[in-house]
Tab-separated table of C-alpha atoms and ligand atoms in Angstrom:
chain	number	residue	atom	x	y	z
A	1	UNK	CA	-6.198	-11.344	-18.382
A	2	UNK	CA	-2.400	-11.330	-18.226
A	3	UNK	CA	-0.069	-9.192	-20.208
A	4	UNK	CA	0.727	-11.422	-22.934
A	5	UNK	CA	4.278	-9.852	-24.436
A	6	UNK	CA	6.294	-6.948	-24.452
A	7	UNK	CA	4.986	-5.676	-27.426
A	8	UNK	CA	7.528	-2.419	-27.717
A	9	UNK	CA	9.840	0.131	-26.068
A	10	UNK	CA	10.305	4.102	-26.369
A	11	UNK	CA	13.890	5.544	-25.529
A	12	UNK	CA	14.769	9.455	-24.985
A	13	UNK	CA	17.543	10.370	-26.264
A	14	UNK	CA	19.769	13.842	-26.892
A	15	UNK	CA	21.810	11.998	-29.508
A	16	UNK	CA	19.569	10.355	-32.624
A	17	UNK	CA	22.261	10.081	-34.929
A	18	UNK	CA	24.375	8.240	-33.000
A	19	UNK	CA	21.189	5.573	-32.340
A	20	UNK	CA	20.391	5.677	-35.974
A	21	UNK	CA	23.744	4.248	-36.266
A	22	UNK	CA	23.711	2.140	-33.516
A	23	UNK	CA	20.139	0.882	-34.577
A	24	UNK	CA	20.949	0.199	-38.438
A	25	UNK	CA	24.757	-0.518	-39.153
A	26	UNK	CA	25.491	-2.782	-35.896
A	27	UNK	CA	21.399	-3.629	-34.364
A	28	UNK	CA	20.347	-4.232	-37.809
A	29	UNK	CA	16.423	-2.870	-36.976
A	30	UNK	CA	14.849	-1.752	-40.140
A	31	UNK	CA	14.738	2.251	-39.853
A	32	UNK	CA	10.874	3.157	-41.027
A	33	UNK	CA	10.801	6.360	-39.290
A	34	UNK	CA	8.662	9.325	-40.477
A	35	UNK	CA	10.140	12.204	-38.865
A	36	UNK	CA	13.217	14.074	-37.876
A	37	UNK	CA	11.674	14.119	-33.939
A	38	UNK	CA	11.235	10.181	-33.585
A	39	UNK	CA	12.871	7.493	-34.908
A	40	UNK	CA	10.976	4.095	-34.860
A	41	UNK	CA	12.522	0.720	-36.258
A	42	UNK	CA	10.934	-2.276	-37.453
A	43	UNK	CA	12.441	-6.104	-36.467
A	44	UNK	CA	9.797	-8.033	-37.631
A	45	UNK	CA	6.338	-7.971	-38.942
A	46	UNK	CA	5.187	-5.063	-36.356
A	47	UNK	CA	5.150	-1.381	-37.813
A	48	UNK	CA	7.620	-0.797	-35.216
A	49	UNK	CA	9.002	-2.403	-32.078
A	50	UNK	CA	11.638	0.600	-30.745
A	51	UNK	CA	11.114	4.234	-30.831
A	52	UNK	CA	13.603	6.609	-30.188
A	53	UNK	CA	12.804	10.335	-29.272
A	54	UNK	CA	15.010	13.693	-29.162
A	55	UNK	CA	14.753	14.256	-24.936
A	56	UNK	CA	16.468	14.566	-22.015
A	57	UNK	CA	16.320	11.409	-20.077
A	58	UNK	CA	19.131	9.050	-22.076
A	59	UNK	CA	16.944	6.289	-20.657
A	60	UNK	CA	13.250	3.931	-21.103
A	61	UNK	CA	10.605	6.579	-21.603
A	62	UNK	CA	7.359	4.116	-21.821
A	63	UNK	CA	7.246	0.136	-21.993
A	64	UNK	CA	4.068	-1.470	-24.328
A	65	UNK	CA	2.901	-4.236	-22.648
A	66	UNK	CA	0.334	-6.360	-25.126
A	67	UNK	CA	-2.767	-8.028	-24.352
A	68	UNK	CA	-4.669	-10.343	-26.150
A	69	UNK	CA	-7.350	-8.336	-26.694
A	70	UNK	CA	-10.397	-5.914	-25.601
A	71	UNK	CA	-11.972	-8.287	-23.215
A	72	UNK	CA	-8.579	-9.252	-21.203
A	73	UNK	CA	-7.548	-5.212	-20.965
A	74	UNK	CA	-10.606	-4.712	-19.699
A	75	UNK	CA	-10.391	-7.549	-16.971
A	76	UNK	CA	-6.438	-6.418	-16.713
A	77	UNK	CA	-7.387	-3.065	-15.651
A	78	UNK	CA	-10.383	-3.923	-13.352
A	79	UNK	CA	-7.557	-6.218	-11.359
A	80	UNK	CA	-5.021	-3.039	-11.463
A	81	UNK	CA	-7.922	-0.699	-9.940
A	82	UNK	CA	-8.543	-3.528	-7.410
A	83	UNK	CA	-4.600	-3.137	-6.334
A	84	UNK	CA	-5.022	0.983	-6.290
A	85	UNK	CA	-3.413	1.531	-9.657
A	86	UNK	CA	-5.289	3.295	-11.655
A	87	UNK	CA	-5.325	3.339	-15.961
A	88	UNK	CA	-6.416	5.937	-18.213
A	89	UNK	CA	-7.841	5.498	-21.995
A	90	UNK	CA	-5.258	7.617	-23.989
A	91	UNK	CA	-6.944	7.312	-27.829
A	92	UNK	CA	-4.532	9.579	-29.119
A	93	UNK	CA	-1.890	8.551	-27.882
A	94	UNK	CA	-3.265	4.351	-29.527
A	95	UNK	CA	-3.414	6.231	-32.665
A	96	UNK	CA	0.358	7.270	-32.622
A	97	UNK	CA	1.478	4.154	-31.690
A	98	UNK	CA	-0.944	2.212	-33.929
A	99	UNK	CA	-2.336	-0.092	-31.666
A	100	UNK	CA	-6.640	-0.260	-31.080
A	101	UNK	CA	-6.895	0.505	-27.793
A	102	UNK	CA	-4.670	1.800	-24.894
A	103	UNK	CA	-4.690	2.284	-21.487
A	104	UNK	CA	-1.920	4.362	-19.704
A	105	UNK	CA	-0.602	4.310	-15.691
A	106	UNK	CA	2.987	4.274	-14.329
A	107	UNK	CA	5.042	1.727	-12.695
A	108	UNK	CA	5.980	2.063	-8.718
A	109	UNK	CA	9.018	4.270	-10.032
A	110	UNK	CA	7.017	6.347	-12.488
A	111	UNK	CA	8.235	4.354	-15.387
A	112	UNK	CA	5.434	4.881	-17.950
A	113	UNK	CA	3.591	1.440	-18.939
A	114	UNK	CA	1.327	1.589	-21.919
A	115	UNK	CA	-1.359	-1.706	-21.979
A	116	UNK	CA	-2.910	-2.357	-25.072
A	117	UNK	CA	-4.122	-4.809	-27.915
A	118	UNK	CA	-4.174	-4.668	-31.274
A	119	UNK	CA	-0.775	-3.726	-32.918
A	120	UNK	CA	-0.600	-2.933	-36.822
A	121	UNK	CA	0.948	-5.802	-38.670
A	122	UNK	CA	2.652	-4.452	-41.797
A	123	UNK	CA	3.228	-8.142	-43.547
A	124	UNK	CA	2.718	-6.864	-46.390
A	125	UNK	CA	5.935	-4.975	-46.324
A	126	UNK	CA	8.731	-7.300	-46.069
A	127	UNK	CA	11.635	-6.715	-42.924
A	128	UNK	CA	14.727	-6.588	-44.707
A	129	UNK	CA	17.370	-6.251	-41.986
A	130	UNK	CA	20.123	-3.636	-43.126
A	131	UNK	CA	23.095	-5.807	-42.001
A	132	UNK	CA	21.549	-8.797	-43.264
A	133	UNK	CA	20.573	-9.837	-39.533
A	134	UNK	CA	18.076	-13.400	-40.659
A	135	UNK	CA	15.458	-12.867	-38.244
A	136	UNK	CA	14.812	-12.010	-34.628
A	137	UNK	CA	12.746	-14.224	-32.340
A	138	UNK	CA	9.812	-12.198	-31.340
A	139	UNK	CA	5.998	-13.690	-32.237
A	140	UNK	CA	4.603	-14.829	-29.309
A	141	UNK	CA	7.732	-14.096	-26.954
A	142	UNK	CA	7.462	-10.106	-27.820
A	143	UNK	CA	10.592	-7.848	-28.450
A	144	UNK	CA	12.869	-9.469	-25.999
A	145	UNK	CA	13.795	-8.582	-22.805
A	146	UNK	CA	14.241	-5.525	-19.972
A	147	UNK	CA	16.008	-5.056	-17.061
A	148	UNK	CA	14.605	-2.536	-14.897
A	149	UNK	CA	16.481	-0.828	-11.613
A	150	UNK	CA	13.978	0.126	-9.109
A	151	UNK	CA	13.948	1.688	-5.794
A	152	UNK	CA	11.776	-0.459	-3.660
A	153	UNK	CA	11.203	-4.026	-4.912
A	154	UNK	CA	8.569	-4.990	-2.822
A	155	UNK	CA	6.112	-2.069	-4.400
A	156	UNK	CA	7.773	-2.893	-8.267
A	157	UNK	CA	6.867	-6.559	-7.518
A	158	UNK	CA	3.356	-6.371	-6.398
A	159	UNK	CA	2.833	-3.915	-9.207
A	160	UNK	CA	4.128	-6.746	-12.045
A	161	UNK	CA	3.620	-9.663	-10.669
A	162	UNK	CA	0.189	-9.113	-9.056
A	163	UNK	CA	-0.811	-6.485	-10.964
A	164	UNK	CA	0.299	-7.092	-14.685
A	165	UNK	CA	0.504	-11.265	-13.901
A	166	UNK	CA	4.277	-11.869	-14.741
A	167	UNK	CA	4.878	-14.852	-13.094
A	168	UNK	CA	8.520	-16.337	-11.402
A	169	UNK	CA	10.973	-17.495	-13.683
A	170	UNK	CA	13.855	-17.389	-11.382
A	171	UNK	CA	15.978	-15.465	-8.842
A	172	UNK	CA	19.744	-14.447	-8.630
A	173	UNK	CA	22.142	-12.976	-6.105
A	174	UNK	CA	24.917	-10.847	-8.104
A	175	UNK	CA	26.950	-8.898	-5.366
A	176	UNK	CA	25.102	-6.789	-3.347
A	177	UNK	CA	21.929	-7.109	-5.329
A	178	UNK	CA	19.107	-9.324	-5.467
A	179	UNK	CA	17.831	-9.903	-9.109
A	180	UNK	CA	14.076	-11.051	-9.610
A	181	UNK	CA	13.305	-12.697	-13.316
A	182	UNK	CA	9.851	-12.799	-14.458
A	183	UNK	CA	7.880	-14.282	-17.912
A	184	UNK	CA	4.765	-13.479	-19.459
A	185	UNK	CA	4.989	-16.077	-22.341
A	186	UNK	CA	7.218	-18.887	-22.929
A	187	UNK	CA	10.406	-16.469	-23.190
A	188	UNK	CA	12.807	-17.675	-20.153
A	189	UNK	CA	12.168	-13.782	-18.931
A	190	UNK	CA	10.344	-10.940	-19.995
A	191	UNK	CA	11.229	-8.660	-17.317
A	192	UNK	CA	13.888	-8.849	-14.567
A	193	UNK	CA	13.982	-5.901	-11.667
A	194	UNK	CA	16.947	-5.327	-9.539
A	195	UNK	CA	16.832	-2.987	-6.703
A	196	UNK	CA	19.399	-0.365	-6.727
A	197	UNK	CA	19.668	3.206	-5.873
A	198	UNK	CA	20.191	4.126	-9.471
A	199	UNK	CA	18.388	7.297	-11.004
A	200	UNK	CA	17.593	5.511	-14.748
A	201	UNK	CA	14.809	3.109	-15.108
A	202	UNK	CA	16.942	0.357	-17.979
A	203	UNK	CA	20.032	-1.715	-17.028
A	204	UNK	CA	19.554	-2.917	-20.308
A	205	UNK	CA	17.248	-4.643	-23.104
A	206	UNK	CA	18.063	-7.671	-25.005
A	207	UNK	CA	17.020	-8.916	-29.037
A	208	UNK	CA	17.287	-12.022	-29.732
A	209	UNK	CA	18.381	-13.512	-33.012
A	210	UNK	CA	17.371	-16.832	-34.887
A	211	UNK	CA	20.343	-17.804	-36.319
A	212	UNK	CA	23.835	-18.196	-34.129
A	213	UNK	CA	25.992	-16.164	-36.660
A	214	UNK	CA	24.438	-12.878	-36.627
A	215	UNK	CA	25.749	-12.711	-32.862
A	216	UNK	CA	29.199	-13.191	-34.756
A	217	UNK	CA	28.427	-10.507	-37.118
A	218	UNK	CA	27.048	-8.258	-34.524
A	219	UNK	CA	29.935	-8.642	-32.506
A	220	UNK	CA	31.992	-7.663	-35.160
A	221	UNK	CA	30.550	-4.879	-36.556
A	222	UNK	CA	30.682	-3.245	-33.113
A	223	UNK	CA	33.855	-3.548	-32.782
A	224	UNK	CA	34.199	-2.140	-36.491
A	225	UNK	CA	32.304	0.737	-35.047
A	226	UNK	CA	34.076	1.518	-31.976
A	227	UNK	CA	30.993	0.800	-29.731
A	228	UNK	CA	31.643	-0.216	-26.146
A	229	UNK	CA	31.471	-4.388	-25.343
A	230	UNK	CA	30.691	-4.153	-21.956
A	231	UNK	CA	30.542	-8.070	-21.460
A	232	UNK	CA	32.421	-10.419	-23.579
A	233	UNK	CA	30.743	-12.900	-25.477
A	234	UNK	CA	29.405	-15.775	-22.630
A	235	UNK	CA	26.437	-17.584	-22.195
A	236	UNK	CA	24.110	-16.803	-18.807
A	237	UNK	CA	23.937	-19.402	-16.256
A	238	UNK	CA	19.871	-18.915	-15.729
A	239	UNK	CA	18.764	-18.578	-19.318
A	240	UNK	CA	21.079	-20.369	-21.542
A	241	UNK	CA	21.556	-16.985	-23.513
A	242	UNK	CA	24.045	-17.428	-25.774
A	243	UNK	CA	25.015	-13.207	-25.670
A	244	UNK	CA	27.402	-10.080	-25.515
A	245	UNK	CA	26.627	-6.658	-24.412
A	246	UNK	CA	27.165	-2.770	-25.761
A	247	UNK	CA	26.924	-0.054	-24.479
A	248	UNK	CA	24.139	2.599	-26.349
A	249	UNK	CA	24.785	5.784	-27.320
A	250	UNK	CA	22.515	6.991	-23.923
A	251	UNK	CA	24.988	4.824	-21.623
A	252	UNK	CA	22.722	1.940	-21.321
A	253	UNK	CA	23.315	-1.386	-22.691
A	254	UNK	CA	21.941	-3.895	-25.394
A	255	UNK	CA	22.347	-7.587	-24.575
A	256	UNK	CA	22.543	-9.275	-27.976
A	257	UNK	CA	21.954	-12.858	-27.625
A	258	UNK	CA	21.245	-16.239	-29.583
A	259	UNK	CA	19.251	-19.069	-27.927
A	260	UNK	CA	17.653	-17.934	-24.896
A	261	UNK	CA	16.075	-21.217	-22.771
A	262	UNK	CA	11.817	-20.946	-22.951
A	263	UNK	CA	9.924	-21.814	-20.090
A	264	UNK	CA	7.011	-25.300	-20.508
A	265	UNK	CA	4.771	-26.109	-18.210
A	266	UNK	CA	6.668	-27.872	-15.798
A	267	UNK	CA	8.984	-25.030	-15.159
A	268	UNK	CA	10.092	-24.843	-11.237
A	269	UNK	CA	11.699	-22.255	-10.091
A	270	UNK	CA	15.381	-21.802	-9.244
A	271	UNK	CA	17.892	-19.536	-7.611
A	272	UNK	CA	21.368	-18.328	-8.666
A	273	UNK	CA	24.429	-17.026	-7.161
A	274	UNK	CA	26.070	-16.356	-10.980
A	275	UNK	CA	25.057	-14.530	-13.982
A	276	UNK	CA	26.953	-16.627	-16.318
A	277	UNK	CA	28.851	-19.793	-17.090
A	278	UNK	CA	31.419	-18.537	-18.884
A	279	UNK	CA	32.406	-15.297	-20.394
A	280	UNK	CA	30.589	-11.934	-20.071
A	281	UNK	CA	33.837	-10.529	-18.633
A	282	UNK	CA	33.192	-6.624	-17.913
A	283	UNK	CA	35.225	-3.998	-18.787
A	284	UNK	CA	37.024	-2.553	-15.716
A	285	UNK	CA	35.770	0.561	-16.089
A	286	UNK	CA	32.160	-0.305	-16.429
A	287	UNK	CA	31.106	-2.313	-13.263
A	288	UNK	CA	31.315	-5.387	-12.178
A	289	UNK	CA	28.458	-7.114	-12.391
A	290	UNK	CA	25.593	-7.425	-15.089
A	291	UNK	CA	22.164	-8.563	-14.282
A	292	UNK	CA	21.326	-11.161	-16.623
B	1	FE2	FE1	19.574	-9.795	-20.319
């Protein structure tokens, strides 16, 4: 009755064609968007995996979490009434994201989560990555990762852990800040919260490719395209991610990474006092510190 992966991610945004850019020529997502007002992009089999909308916010509008199907939403959301968090049914809003069934409810900071099963698979249609990125590792680990900033950790905890069943992958001190990681599937982490009085919901979200050279490339063609590195390349103490951040066009960052650790049965849990073993310098100007 657990969320099973994060299945896919909405961003607002004031500036789409610098994220069509940003998406295509250094990303590499497959651009299958049908209107002017949305753009959605493709990374693997899944009609889409990121949307991104003409708004306001520059930030994470809504989060997918999936479900294995109608039976485990249904004994999800009897567990999230139980914990006073109520779900509603939202049929039109499953038919624009093309999944069978959704139920819609917001996080303890207001952070719309949708819960649903049934994604469209678009096999049929080959992804063809536009810089020739191999593959991404998705399947049964979902889109990747997201780092969320809340305001109270205690109320963003109960709501994931005990409501939506993430589980403890690991914890991390980084400055001031206290960094929780959590997993839904074998992915080292699915979600990791840091509490900090910060007005956007996303630190940042991280894809993960199959194949150790299309880091390289990615790293190059971002700095062919001027886009902010706002961690060097390095490879993160708790996950083994093998990564380098830049910035998006709405401020945020993408961690784009090669080789993230999984978690097996036997996985105990651990704490930190450093993001990385080596590298992920930051840029002066941008911080100091970047939550794995
Ligand atoms: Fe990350």
């Amino acid at each position: 009755m657990n969320v099973r992966s994060l299945g896919y991610l909405g961003v607002q945004s004031n500036k789409l064609d610098a994220w069509r850019q940003y998406c295509t020529d250094f990303l590499g997502l497959m651009d299958v968007s049908s209107s002017d007002a949305e753009q959605r992009y493709r990374m693997d089999n899944q009609a889409w995996r990121l949307s991104v909308c003409k708004g306001e916010q520059e930030d994470l509008s809504y989060v997918g979490f999936e479900v294995s199907n109608g039976e485990s939403l249904a004994e999800l959301r009897a567990r999230l009434e139980s914990l006073g968090y109520h779900a509603q049914r939202d049929d039109e809003l499953a038919a624009d994201r093309g999944v069978i069934e959704l139920w819609r409810l917001t996080d303890p900071d207001g952070l719309q989560i949708e819960l649903y099963h049934g994604a469209t698979d678009v096999s049929e249609c080959r992804f063809v990555s536009p810089t020739g990125v191999k593959g991404f590792v998705t399947a049964e680990e979902g889109f990747g990762h997201i780092v969320l900033y809340t305001k109270d950790i205690e109320l963003k905890k109960r709501f994931y852990l005990d409501g939506l069943g993430f589980r403890l992958s690991d914890t991390m001190t980084l400055g001031p800040a206290e960094v929780i990681f959590l997993h839904c599937n074998t992915r080292h982490h699915t979600l990791a919260l840091a509490e900090a009085p910060v007005e956007r919901h996303l630190n940042h979200l991280m894809l993960q490719v199959a194949e150790f050279n299309d880091v390289g490339y990615a790293l190059d063609k971002a700095m062919e395209m001027d886009i902010p590195i706002t961690a060097s390349l390095g490879c993160h103490t708790n996950d083994r991610m093998l990564s380098f951040y830049a910035q998006t066009p709405s401020g945020f960052d993408v961690e784009f990474g090669f080789g993230g650790a999984t978690i097996g049965p036997n996985w105990s849990v651990a704490h930190y006092n450093s993001a990385s073993l080596w590298g992920h310098k930051r840029d002066a100007l941008m911080g100091s510190t970047t939550p794995d």
